Amino acid sequence: MLTTFLTTDKGYRKILENKLYDSYIYKHIRYPVIDEEKWKLLLFLVEQHSSLTPVQREKYIISTMLVQIALDTHDFVPIKQKADTESEMVKKQLQVLSGDYYSGLYYLLLAEAGEIQFIQILANAIREINELKVTLYYEEQLPLETWLNIKMKLNASLLVHVANHLYNPELESIIQNWLMYRRIDTEEANYGQSLLLTEWEARNNKATSMPLIDGKLIRNYEKAVYSAISDLSGSNLFMEQFIHSQETNEMRTSRL
């Protein structure tokens, strides 16, 4: 099972990298980073669906990840209107254009395969994500809990829409809480604190006790994941397998 997953991961990753590569663009901006947590979950959700053909699986995985990378790329574009130097201006323009390019690739990939319905699924996710971003941009001084809830939906929206299309809305809570749990836990491990909390502090001009809040949030999101697992119907119990496999891998890694 593990060997099969690793082989599948490597194959899809190579296809994705070939779609992404452009020698001119990456002279000026960094190569896009693949969100590994979303990548692993996406592969699992699509590969688990036995009625999909191999061609459909490839198209769904690659197109969804192209959209995710397009969204992430646009998020890296500086907010300030004017660039200080010509080099900065070129970099900013390429950042925007590369995000648009990835979005165009997903549409082309699915249109050529006749997957019109899946184009609409991803388009709906993009619309929801943009609406959530607008809410965060214009709503200042949001309470931490409200702000984190919007961030959680924003973080998981793309995969939630894919999962709802392939399965049913029962998986929504698990996906949202799992990705948020993994994000905060990873940020805390890599940077000593959650970047989400740092962002909220900067927006609200407030200081928090980072380690205490980070630890509490991690525990709360993890509890929410297992609470949602306990409520799963029989047809969706495969998600429990995914969560446990990821937790087991995490424990193995921590012992190395």
PDB file of C-alpha atoms in Angstrom:
ATOM      1  CA  MET A   1       0.000   0.000   0.000  1.00  0.00           C
ATOM      2  CA  LEU A   2       2.764   2.434   1.009  1.00  0.00           C
ATOM      3  CA  THR A   3       4.878   1.525  -2.037  1.00  0.00           C
ATOM      4  CA  THR A   4       1.880   2.091  -4.301  1.00  0.00           C
ATOM      5  CA  PHE A   5       1.204   5.479  -2.718  1.00  0.00           C
ATOM      6  CA  LEU A   6       4.837   6.577  -3.075  1.00  0.00           C
ATOM      7  CA  THR A   7       4.889   5.506  -6.723  1.00  0.00           C
ATOM      8  CA  THR A   8       1.623   7.326  -7.400  1.00  0.00           C
ATOM      9  CA  ASP A   9       2.832  10.444  -5.570  1.00  0.00           C
ATOM     10  CA  LYS A  10       6.057  10.519  -7.573  1.00  0.00           C
ATOM     11  CA  GLY A  11       4.241  10.055 -10.881  1.00  0.00           C
ATOM     12  CA  TYR A  12       1.674  12.787 -10.299  1.00  0.00           C
ATOM     13  CA  ARG A  13       4.301  15.125  -8.885  1.00  0.00           C
ATOM     14  CA  LYS A  14       6.390  14.773 -12.047  1.00  0.00           C
ATOM     15  CA  ILE A  15       3.379  15.593 -14.228  1.00  0.00           C
ATOM     16  CA  LEU A  16       2.603  18.646 -12.093  1.00  0.00           C
ATOM     17  CA  GLU A  17       6.194  19.895 -12.167  1.00  0.00           C
ATOM     18  CA  ASN A  18       6.282  19.583 -15.957  1.00  0.00           C
ATOM     19  CA  LYS A  19       3.126  21.711 -16.177  1.00  0.00           C
ATOM     20  CA  LEU A  20       4.551  24.341 -13.835  1.00  0.00           C
ATOM     21  CA  TYR A  21       8.018  24.811 -15.248  1.00  0.00           C
ATOM     22  CA  ASP A  22       8.858  27.952 -17.212  1.00  0.00           C
ATOM     23  CA  SER A  23      12.534  28.921 -17.389  1.00  0.00           C
ATOM     24  CA  TYR A  24      11.906  32.660 -17.888  1.00  0.00           C
ATOM     25  CA  ILE A  25       9.446  33.045 -15.017  1.00  0.00           C
ATOM     26  CA  TYR A  26      11.700  31.303 -12.513  1.00  0.00           C
ATOM     27  CA  LYS A  27      14.636  33.567 -13.291  1.00  0.00           C
ATOM     28  CA  HIS A  28      12.643  36.285 -11.533  1.00  0.00           C
ATOM     29  CA  ILE A  29      10.348  34.619  -9.004  1.00  0.00           C
ATOM     30  CA  ARG A  30      10.654  31.596  -6.779  1.00  0.00           C
ATOM     31  CA  TYR A  31       9.480  28.186  -7.942  1.00  0.00           C
ATOM     32  CA  PRO A  32       5.984  27.535  -6.548  1.00  0.00           C
ATOM     33  CA  VAL A  33       5.818  25.592  -3.309  1.00  0.00           C
ATOM     34  CA  ILE A  34       3.480  22.608  -3.187  1.00  0.00           C
ATOM     35  CA  ASP A  35       1.420  22.503   0.005  1.00  0.00           C
ATOM     36  CA  GLU A  36       2.337  18.974   1.086  1.00  0.00           C
ATOM     37  CA  GLU A  37      -0.580  18.504   3.492  1.00  0.00           C
ATOM     38  CA  LYS A  38      -3.102  19.417   0.808  1.00  0.00           C
ATOM     39  CA  TRP A  39      -1.225  17.381  -1.783  1.00  0.00           C
ATOM     40  CA  LYS A  40      -1.324  14.205   0.341  1.00  0.00           C
ATOM     41  CA  LEU A  41      -4.991  14.658   1.207  1.00  0.00           C
ATOM     42  CA  LEU A  42      -5.942  15.398  -2.404  1.00  0.00           C
ATOM     43  CA  LEU A  43      -4.146  12.279  -3.650  1.00  0.00           C
ATOM     44  CA  PHE A  44      -5.901  10.181  -1.039  1.00  0.00           C
ATOM     45  CA  LEU A  45      -9.374  11.575  -1.777  1.00  0.00           C
ATOM     46  CA  VAL A  46      -9.062  11.061  -5.527  1.00  0.00           C
ATOM     47  CA  GLU A  47      -7.267   7.703  -5.448  1.00  0.00           C
ATOM     48  CA  GLN A  48      -9.784   6.368  -2.924  1.00  0.00           C
ATOM     49  CA  HIS A  49     -12.660   6.961  -5.357  1.00  0.00           C
ATOM     50  CA  SER A  50     -12.795   3.637  -7.194  1.00  0.00           C
ATOM     51  CA  SER A  51     -15.225   4.707  -9.939  1.00  0.00           C
ATOM     52  CA  LEU A  52     -12.840   7.292 -11.414  1.00  0.00           C
ATOM     53  CA  THR A  53     -10.786   6.286 -14.439  1.00  0.00           C
ATOM     54  CA  PRO A  54      -6.981   6.698 -14.345  1.00  0.00           C
ATOM     55  CA  VAL A  55      -7.312   9.650 -16.740  1.00  0.00           C
ATOM     56  CA  GLN A  56      -9.905  11.322 -14.523  1.00  0.00           C
ATOM     57  CA  ARG A  57      -7.738  10.839 -11.441  1.00  0.00           C
ATOM     58  CA  GLU A  58      -4.790  12.490 -13.119  1.00  0.00           C
ATOM     59  CA  LYS A  59      -6.866  15.416 -14.424  1.00  0.00           C
ATOM     60  CA  TYR A  60      -8.579  15.990 -11.072  1.00  0.00           C
ATOM     61  CA  ILE A  61      -5.350  15.900  -9.072  1.00  0.00           C
ATOM     62  CA  ILE A  62      -3.260  18.049 -11.407  1.00  0.00           C
ATOM     63  CA  SER A  63      -5.980  20.625 -12.126  1.00  0.00           C
ATOM     64  CA  THR A  64      -6.895  21.023  -8.441  1.00  0.00           C
ATOM     65  CA  MET A  65      -3.277  21.510  -7.453  1.00  0.00           C
ATOM     66  CA  LEU A  66      -2.750  24.014 -10.273  1.00  0.00           C
ATOM     67  CA  VAL A  67      -5.625  26.050  -8.836  1.00  0.00           C
ATOM     68  CA  GLN A  68      -4.154  25.810  -5.324  1.00  0.00           C
ATOM     69  CA  ILE A  69      -0.751  26.967  -6.570  1.00  0.00           C
ATOM     70  CA  ALA A  70      -2.368  29.797  -8.565  1.00  0.00           C
ATOM     71  CA  LEU A  71      -4.149  31.007  -5.426  1.00  0.00           C
ATOM     72  CA  ASP A  72      -0.982  30.726  -3.333  1.00  0.00           C
ATOM     73  CA  THR A  73       1.041  32.551  -6.003  1.00  0.00           C
ATOM     74  CA  HIS A  74      -1.380  35.493  -6.037  1.00  0.00           C
ATOM     75  CA  ASP A  75      -1.182  35.626  -2.235  1.00  0.00           C
ATOM     76  CA  PHE A  76       2.556  36.331  -2.519  1.00  0.00           C
ATOM     77  CA  VAL A  77       1.999  39.454  -4.632  1.00  0.00           C
ATOM     78  CA  PRO A  78       2.925  42.568  -2.567  1.00  0.00           C
ATOM     79  CA  ILE A  79      -0.091  44.693  -1.622  1.00  0.00           C
ATOM     80  CA  LYS A  80       1.638  48.072  -2.096  1.00  0.00           C
ATOM     81  CA  GLN A  81       0.683  49.805  -5.349  1.00  0.00           C
ATOM     82  CA  LYS A  82       4.107  51.001  -6.547  1.00  0.00           C
ATOM     83  CA  ALA A  83       7.294  48.993  -6.845  1.00  0.00           C
ATOM     84  CA  ASP A  84      10.484  50.656  -5.606  1.00  0.00           C
ATOM     85  CA  THR A  85      12.643  49.409  -8.488  1.00  0.00           C
ATOM     86  CA  GLU A  86      12.214  48.114 -12.027  1.00  0.00           C
ATOM     87  CA  SER A  87      13.282  44.673 -10.834  1.00  0.00           C
ATOM     88  CA  GLU A  88      10.540  44.718  -8.177  1.00  0.00           C
ATOM     89  CA  MET A  89       7.997  45.790 -10.782  1.00  0.00           C
ATOM     90  CA  VAL A  90       8.958  42.927 -13.123  1.00  0.00           C
ATOM     91  CA  LYS A  91       8.829  40.464 -10.244  1.00  0.00           C
ATOM     92  CA  LYS A  92       5.381  41.659  -9.169  1.00  0.00           C
ATOM     93  CA  GLN A  93       4.010  41.526 -12.716  1.00  0.00           C
ATOM     94  CA  LEU A  94       5.390  38.018 -13.239  1.00  0.00           C
ATOM     95  CA  GLN A  95       3.920  36.902  -9.917  1.00  0.00           C
ATOM     96  CA  VAL A  96       0.461  38.002 -11.043  1.00  0.00           C
ATOM     97  CA  LEU A  97       0.868  36.598 -14.548  1.00  0.00           C
ATOM     98  CA  SER A  98       2.203  33.253 -13.337  1.00  0.00           C
ATOM     99  CA  GLY A  99      -0.811  32.858 -11.045  1.00  0.00           C
ATOM    100  CA  ASP A 100      -3.092  33.636 -13.991  1.00  0.00           C
ATOM    101  CA  TYR A 101      -1.100  31.191 -16.120  1.00  0.00           C
ATOM    102  CA  TYR A 102      -1.629  28.335 -13.637  1.00  0.00           C
ATOM    103  CA  SER A 103      -5.354  29.138 -13.524  1.00  0.00           C
ATOM    104  CA  GLY A 104      -5.493  29.001 -17.301  1.00  0.00           C
ATOM    105  CA  LEU A 105      -3.715  25.644 -17.299  1.00  0.00           C
ATOM    106  CA  TYR A 106      -6.300  24.049 -15.014  1.00  0.00           C
ATOM    107  CA  TYR A 107      -9.121  25.232 -17.272  1.00  0.00           C
ATOM    108  CA  LEU A 108      -7.375  24.034 -20.441  1.00  0.00           C
ATOM    109  CA  LEU A 109      -6.539  20.660 -18.895  1.00  0.00           C
ATOM    110  CA  LEU A 110     -10.137  19.938 -17.892  1.00  0.00           C
ATOM    111  CA  ALA A 111     -11.736  21.464 -20.995  1.00  0.00           C
ATOM    112  CA  GLU A 112      -9.619  19.251 -23.267  1.00  0.00           C
ATOM    113  CA  ALA A 113     -10.762  16.225 -21.251  1.00  0.00           C
ATOM    114  CA  GLY A 114     -14.415  17.294 -21.427  1.00  0.00           C
ATOM    115  CA  GLU A 115     -14.618  17.617 -17.636  1.00  0.00           C
ATOM    116  CA  ILE A 116     -16.988  20.586 -17.689  1.00  0.00           C
ATOM    117  CA  GLN A 117     -18.638  19.665 -14.386  1.00  0.00           C
ATOM    118  CA  PHE A 118     -15.297  19.579 -12.562  1.00  0.00           C
ATOM    119  CA  ILE A 119     -14.392  22.969 -14.057  1.00  0.00           C
ATOM    120  CA  GLN A 120     -17.541  24.311 -12.371  1.00  0.00           C
ATOM    121  CA  ILE A 121     -16.621  22.623  -9.069  1.00  0.00           C
ATOM    122  CA  LEU A 122     -13.237  24.353  -8.994  1.00  0.00           C
ATOM    123  CA  ALA A 123     -14.726  27.649 -10.205  1.00  0.00           C
ATOM    124  CA  ASN A 124     -17.216  27.574  -7.312  1.00  0.00           C
ATOM    125  CA  ALA A 125     -14.359  26.970  -4.884  1.00  0.00           C
ATOM    126  CA  ILE A 126     -12.385  29.891  -6.327  1.00  0.00           C
ATOM    127  CA  ARG A 127     -15.412  32.165  -5.994  1.00  0.00           C
ATOM    128  CA  GLU A 128     -15.910  31.163  -2.347  1.00  0.00           C
ATOM    129  CA  ILE A 129     -12.215  31.684  -1.597  1.00  0.00           C
ATOM    130  CA  ASN A 130     -12.271  35.159  -3.139  1.00  0.00           C
ATOM    131  CA  GLU A 131     -15.387  36.066  -1.141  1.00  0.00           C
ATOM    132  CA  LEU A 132     -13.698  34.946   2.092  1.00  0.00           C
ATOM    133  CA  LYS A 133     -10.591  36.968   1.213  1.00  0.00           C
ATOM    134  CA  VAL A 134     -12.731  40.060   0.662  1.00  0.00           C
ATOM    135  CA  THR A 135     -14.360  39.535   4.060  1.00  0.00           C
ATOM    136  CA  LEU A 136     -10.954  39.346   5.746  1.00  0.00           C
ATOM    137  CA  TYR A 137      -9.708  42.402   3.865  1.00  0.00           C
ATOM    138  CA  TYR A 138     -12.602  44.702   4.736  1.00  0.00           C
ATOM    139  CA  GLU A 139     -13.615  43.400   8.162  1.00  0.00           C
ATOM    140  CA  GLU A 140     -11.097  44.871  10.581  1.00  0.00           C
ATOM    141  CA  GLN A 141     -10.771  44.060  14.284  1.00  0.00           C
ATOM    142  CA  LEU A 142     -12.359  40.641  13.995  1.00  0.00           C
ATOM    143  CA  PRO A 143     -12.288  38.544  17.195  1.00  0.00           C
ATOM    144  CA  LEU A 144      -9.589  35.857  17.058  1.00  0.00           C
ATOM    145  CA  GLU A 145     -12.096  32.987  17.009  1.00  0.00           C
ATOM    146  CA  THR A 146     -14.075  34.515  14.122  1.00  0.00           C
ATOM    147  CA  TRP A 147     -10.921  35.336  12.189  1.00  0.00           C
ATOM    148  CA  LEU A 148      -9.512  31.813  12.620  1.00  0.00           C
ATOM    149  CA  ASN A 149     -12.818  30.294  11.525  1.00  0.00           C
ATOM    150  CA  ILE A 150     -12.705  32.285   8.275  1.00  0.00           C
ATOM    151  CA  LYS A 151      -9.058  31.316   7.802  1.00  0.00           C
ATOM    152  CA  MET A 152      -9.953  27.656   8.356  1.00  0.00           C
ATOM    153  CA  LYS A 153     -12.635  27.780   5.649  1.00  0.00           C
ATOM    154  CA  LEU A 154     -10.294  29.676   3.341  1.00  0.00           C
ATOM    155  CA  ASN A 155      -7.501  27.158   3.877  1.00  0.00           C
ATOM    156  CA  ALA A 156      -9.675  24.130   3.099  1.00  0.00           C
ATOM    157  CA  SER A 157     -12.248  25.436   0.611  1.00  0.00           C
ATOM    158  CA  LEU A 158     -10.709  23.953  -2.529  1.00  0.00           C
ATOM    159  CA  LEU A 159     -10.386  20.433  -1.131  1.00  0.00           C
ATOM    160  CA  VAL A 160     -13.792  20.638   0.545  1.00  0.00           C
ATOM    161  CA  HIS A 161     -15.418  21.362  -2.823  1.00  0.00           C
ATOM    162  CA  VAL A 162     -13.561  18.441  -4.421  1.00  0.00           C
ATOM    163  CA  ALA A 163     -14.542  16.107  -1.562  1.00  0.00           C
ATOM    164  CA  ASN A 164     -18.187  17.218  -1.705  1.00  0.00           C
ATOM    165  CA  HIS A 165     -18.206  16.441  -5.423  1.00  0.00           C
ATOM    166  CA  LEU A 166     -16.614  13.003  -5.020  1.00  0.00           C
ATOM    167  CA  TYR A 167     -18.315  11.973  -1.787  1.00  0.00           C
ATOM    168  CA  ASN A 168     -20.650  14.109   0.364  1.00  0.00           C
ATOM    169  CA  PRO A 169     -20.570  17.108   2.744  1.00  0.00           C
ATOM    170  CA  GLU A 170     -19.920  14.822   5.734  1.00  0.00           C
ATOM    171  CA  LEU A 171     -16.163  15.154   5.163  1.00  0.00           C
ATOM    172  CA  GLU A 172     -16.159  18.963   5.318  1.00  0.00           C
ATOM    173  CA  SER A 173     -15.524  19.301   9.060  1.00  0.00           C
ATOM    174  CA  ILE A 174     -12.714  16.731   9.064  1.00  0.00           C
ATOM    175  CA  ILE A 175     -10.936  18.361   6.121  1.00  0.00           C
ATOM    176  CA  GLN A 176     -11.228  21.879   7.542  1.00  0.00           C
ATOM    177  CA  ASN A 177     -10.045  20.965  11.029  1.00  0.00           C
ATOM    178  CA  TRP A 178      -7.339  18.562   9.838  1.00  0.00           C
ATOM    179  CA  LEU A 179      -5.699  21.087   7.508  1.00  0.00           C
ATOM    180  CA  MET A 180      -5.884  23.817  10.158  1.00  0.00           C
ATOM    181  CA  TYR A 181      -4.455  21.500  12.809  1.00  0.00           C
ATOM    182  CA  ARG A 182      -1.569  20.486  10.535  1.00  0.00           C
ATOM    183  CA  ARG A 183      -0.898  24.080   9.472  1.00  0.00           C
ATOM    184  CA  ILE A 184      -0.646  25.496  13.001  1.00  0.00           C
ATOM    185  CA  ASP A 185       1.298  22.475  14.264  1.00  0.00           C
ATOM    186  CA  THR A 186       3.792  22.738  11.373  1.00  0.00           C
ATOM    187  CA  GLU A 187       4.223  26.504  11.768  1.00  0.00           C
ATOM    188  CA  GLU A 188       4.776  26.124  15.495  1.00  0.00           C
ATOM    189  CA  ALA A 189       7.386  23.409  14.877  1.00  0.00           C
ATOM    190  CA  ASN A 190       9.185  25.374  12.132  1.00  0.00           C
ATOM    191  CA  TYR A 191       8.982  28.933  13.475  1.00  0.00           C
ATOM    192  CA  GLY A 192       8.261  28.540  17.173  1.00  0.00           C
ATOM    193  CA  GLN A 193       4.848  30.166  16.743  1.00  0.00           C
ATOM    194  CA  SER A 194       1.837  30.206  14.449  1.00  0.00           C
ATOM    195  CA  LEU A 195       2.136  32.658  11.565  1.00  0.00           C
ATOM    196  CA  LEU A 196      -1.656  32.888  11.593  1.00  0.00           C
ATOM    197  CA  LEU A 197      -1.595  34.316  15.109  1.00  0.00           C
ATOM    198  CA  THR A 198       1.235  36.668  14.189  1.00  0.00           C
ATOM    199  CA  GLU A 199      -0.877  37.955  11.290  1.00  0.00           C
ATOM    200  CA  TRP A 200      -3.924  38.445  13.542  1.00  0.00           C
ATOM    201  CA  GLU A 201      -1.828  40.343  16.104  1.00  0.00           C
ATOM    202  CA  ALA A 202      -0.482  42.668  13.411  1.00  0.00           C
ATOM    203  CA  ARG A 203      -3.989  43.366  12.087  1.00  0.00           C
ATOM    204  CA  ASN A 204      -5.468  44.014  15.510  1.00  0.00           C
ATOM    205  CA  ASN A 205      -2.543  45.683  17.262  1.00  0.00           C
ATOM    206  CA  LYS A 206      -2.743  43.148  20.057  1.00  0.00           C
ATOM    207  CA  ALA A 207      -0.255  40.890  21.781  1.00  0.00           C
ATOM    208  CA  THR A 208      -1.077  37.336  22.809  1.00  0.00           C
ATOM    209  CA  SER A 209       0.663  34.630  24.767  1.00  0.00           C
ATOM    210  CA  MET A 210       1.703  32.739  21.622  1.00  0.00           C
ATOM    211  CA  PRO A 211       2.889  29.393  23.073  1.00  0.00           C
ATOM    212  CA  LEU A 212      -0.233  29.030  25.223  1.00  0.00           C
ATOM    213  CA  ILE A 213      -2.635  29.904  22.412  1.00  0.00           C
ATOM    214  CA  ASP A 214      -0.751  27.793  19.845  1.00  0.00           C
ATOM    215  CA  GLY A 215      -0.917  24.758  22.112  1.00  0.00           C
ATOM    216  CA  LYS A 216      -4.598  25.258  22.849  1.00  0.00           C
ATOM    217  CA  LEU A 217      -5.488  25.726  19.178  1.00  0.00           C
ATOM    218  CA  ILE A 218      -3.554  22.631  18.136  1.00  0.00           C
ATOM    219  CA  ARG A 219      -5.379  20.540  20.746  1.00  0.00           C
ATOM    220  CA  ASN A 220      -8.768  22.009  19.833  1.00  0.00           C
ATOM    221  CA  TYR A 221      -8.403  21.355  16.108  1.00  0.00           C
ATOM    222  CA  GLU A 222      -7.086  17.843  16.740  1.00  0.00           C
ATOM    223  CA  LYS A 223     -10.062  17.104  19.025  1.00  0.00           C
ATOM    224  CA  ALA A 224     -12.427  18.442  16.371  1.00  0.00           C
ATOM    225  CA  VAL A 225     -10.902  16.060  13.807  1.00  0.00           C
ATOM    226  CA  TYR A 226     -11.444  12.988  15.976  1.00  0.00           C
ATOM    227  CA  SER A 227     -14.904  14.147  16.997  1.00  0.00           C
ATOM    228  CA  ALA A 228     -15.853  14.404  13.312  1.00  0.00           C
ATOM    229  CA  ILE A 229     -14.332  10.959  12.664  1.00  0.00           C
ATOM    230  CA  SER A 230     -16.533   9.419  15.359  1.00  0.00           C
ATOM    231  CA  ASP A 231     -19.604  10.765  13.536  1.00  0.00           C
ATOM    232  CA  LEU A 232     -18.687   9.345  10.123  1.00  0.00           C
ATOM    233  CA  SER A 233     -21.075   7.037   8.322  1.00  0.00           C
ATOM    234  CA  GLY A 234     -19.814   3.697   7.060  1.00  0.00           C
ATOM    235  CA  SER A 235     -19.197   4.888   3.505  1.00  0.00           C
ATOM    236  CA  ASN A 236     -16.766   7.576   4.667  1.00  0.00           C
ATOM    237  CA  LEU A 237     -14.753   5.632   7.242  1.00  0.00           C
ATOM    238  CA  PHE A 238     -11.811   5.618   4.826  1.00  0.00           C
ATOM    239  CA  MET A 239     -10.990   9.116   6.125  1.00  0.00           C
ATOM    240  CA  GLU A 240     -10.186   7.612   9.512  1.00  0.00           C
ATOM    241  CA  GLN A 241      -7.567   5.464   7.775  1.00  0.00           C
ATOM    242  CA  PHE A 242      -5.958   8.555   6.241  1.00  0.00           C
ATOM    243  CA  ILE A 243      -5.828  10.507   9.526  1.00  0.00           C
ATOM    244  CA  HIS A 244      -4.352   7.598  11.465  1.00  0.00           C
ATOM    245  CA  SER A 245      -1.757   6.909   8.752  1.00  0.00           C
ATOM    246  CA  GLN A 246      -0.621  10.542   8.804  1.00  0.00           C
ATOM    247  CA  GLU A 247      -0.424  10.617  12.606  1.00  0.00           C
ATOM    248  CA  THR A 248       1.581   7.370  12.572  1.00  0.00           C
ATOM    249  CA  ASN A 249       4.003   8.770   9.988  1.00  0.00           C
ATOM    250  CA  GLU A 250       4.376  11.922  12.103  1.00  0.00           C
ATOM    251  CA  MET A 251       5.286   9.855  15.170  1.00  0.00           C
ATOM    252  CA  ARG A 252       7.825   7.837  13.166  1.00  0.00           C
ATOM    253  CA  THR A 253       9.425  11.030  11.845  1.00  0.00           C
ATOM    254  CA  SER A 254       9.643  12.590  15.312  1.00  0.00           C
ATOM    255  CA  ARG A 255      11.609   9.582  16.559  1.00  0.00           C
ATOM    256  CA  LEU A 256      14.232   9.814  13.796  1.00  0.00           C
TER     257      LEU A 256
END
